[in-house]
Amino acid sequence: MAEADVNRPFRVLSLDGGGMRGIYTAAFLDRVCEQQAKRAGVDRLDLGLGFDLIVGTSTGAIVGCAAAVGCPMSKVVALYRNHGPKIFPHRIKGTISALYRAGRGRSFVRRGDAALRAALEHVLESTTLAQVYEKRGISMSIPTVLLSDHRSWVFKKTPVSGARDEDYSLVDICMATSAAPIYRSLAAVDVPGQNAGVKQVFADGGLWANNPVMVALTDALTIADHEQPIEIYSLGTCPRPEGEHITGDGIHRSLLGWRLGADVVPLAISAQEFAYDNMARLIAIELGKSGREVTTIRFPRKAVPASMMTYLALDDTRAEAMDRLTAQAHTDADLTMSARDDPRDPSGSRIKALLESLPALDPSRTLVSCEATTTTDEGGEQHV
């Protein structure tokens, strides 16, 4: 990687996990890039090359890895639409559904495992972390959990990370970070350079870093030049309008009351999102007092409508749910572009500078086929 330009911010993209809600993330980024490309007078922009570091957990890692290799976000939206129902072949809708899943769950997660790997190979091909770093100049950090030790593990390749993870394929890394207990299989990943059959088993990074902004902040501080300002752009997956009013015997909730554990995951995601966002913001403020300029910008920037609640399950692959998530992403992206044009909005000014720094997509600089995919949204409008 070239020597840091201390006059240019060190830019980080941080992407949350959230299962099928990753279509929101991809559609949001696709819409923003599409609008900026029109302003710049080019066909498409290379989103990944706008960032020095990309961090993503679970479904966020899938989107982030696609950006890192130069894949258009429209192709990622199509991945969710075309492969989502195969990745999550059974939706846990209630207690009866959870009980049914308890009896047949192994067959569902096996099928989902194979479907996800096939979808990832289509988009990411055989690219490794080292190739992203060496050929695209992008550092990456992907949180997961190593089952043999029950400890956090971050797949990473940065200027200071060493060679431990560089030969892992992005496909294997995405399988590892998205291996959500209950919803998906654990991930058994080949160890690069070891004899055939030597594997490590991983679980979803969302167990400890579903919102990976603190991972992003930590790695940015170790990579960026001390004089270089840091900007972290953190994107959620259309967070649920959460909260419960519990009275009487409702407090005595047991296994079935938690839908055999399926309701614990969204609760953990919401709690992490709120906690880590505020931790990162407060740490950034304190760093600023000591002369280290760090800015965190979180999207979406407004509350999610309560009407979206029906469509935010992690395993909801209904066409209606994907349409609503895509439509909400477009609405939020349009608001972001409005902020971009408001000179009174400090975050908007940074967004403008970021977007104007994105180069046109050049197929010779990508690591995979960058052929765009056409998708159709709720209103029947096609996007490339």
CSV table of N, CA and C in Angstrom, one decimal, residues 91 109 151 307:
chain,number,residue,atom,x,y,z
A,91,ARG,N,-38.6,-20.4,7.2
A,91,ARG,CA,-38.7,-19.3,8.1
A,91,ARG,C,-39.3,-19.6,9.4
A,109,VAL,N,-30.6,-26.5,7.4
A,109,VAL,CA,-29.3,-25.7,7.5
A,109,VAL,C,-28.3,-26.4,6.5
A,151,ARG,N,-13.5,-18.3,21.3
A,151,ARG,CA,-13.0,-17.0,21.3
A,151,ARG,C,-13.3,-16.2,20.1
A,307,SER,N,-44.1,0.3,10.4
A,307,SER,CA,-44.7,-0.6,9.4
A,307,SER,C,-43.7,-1.6,8.8
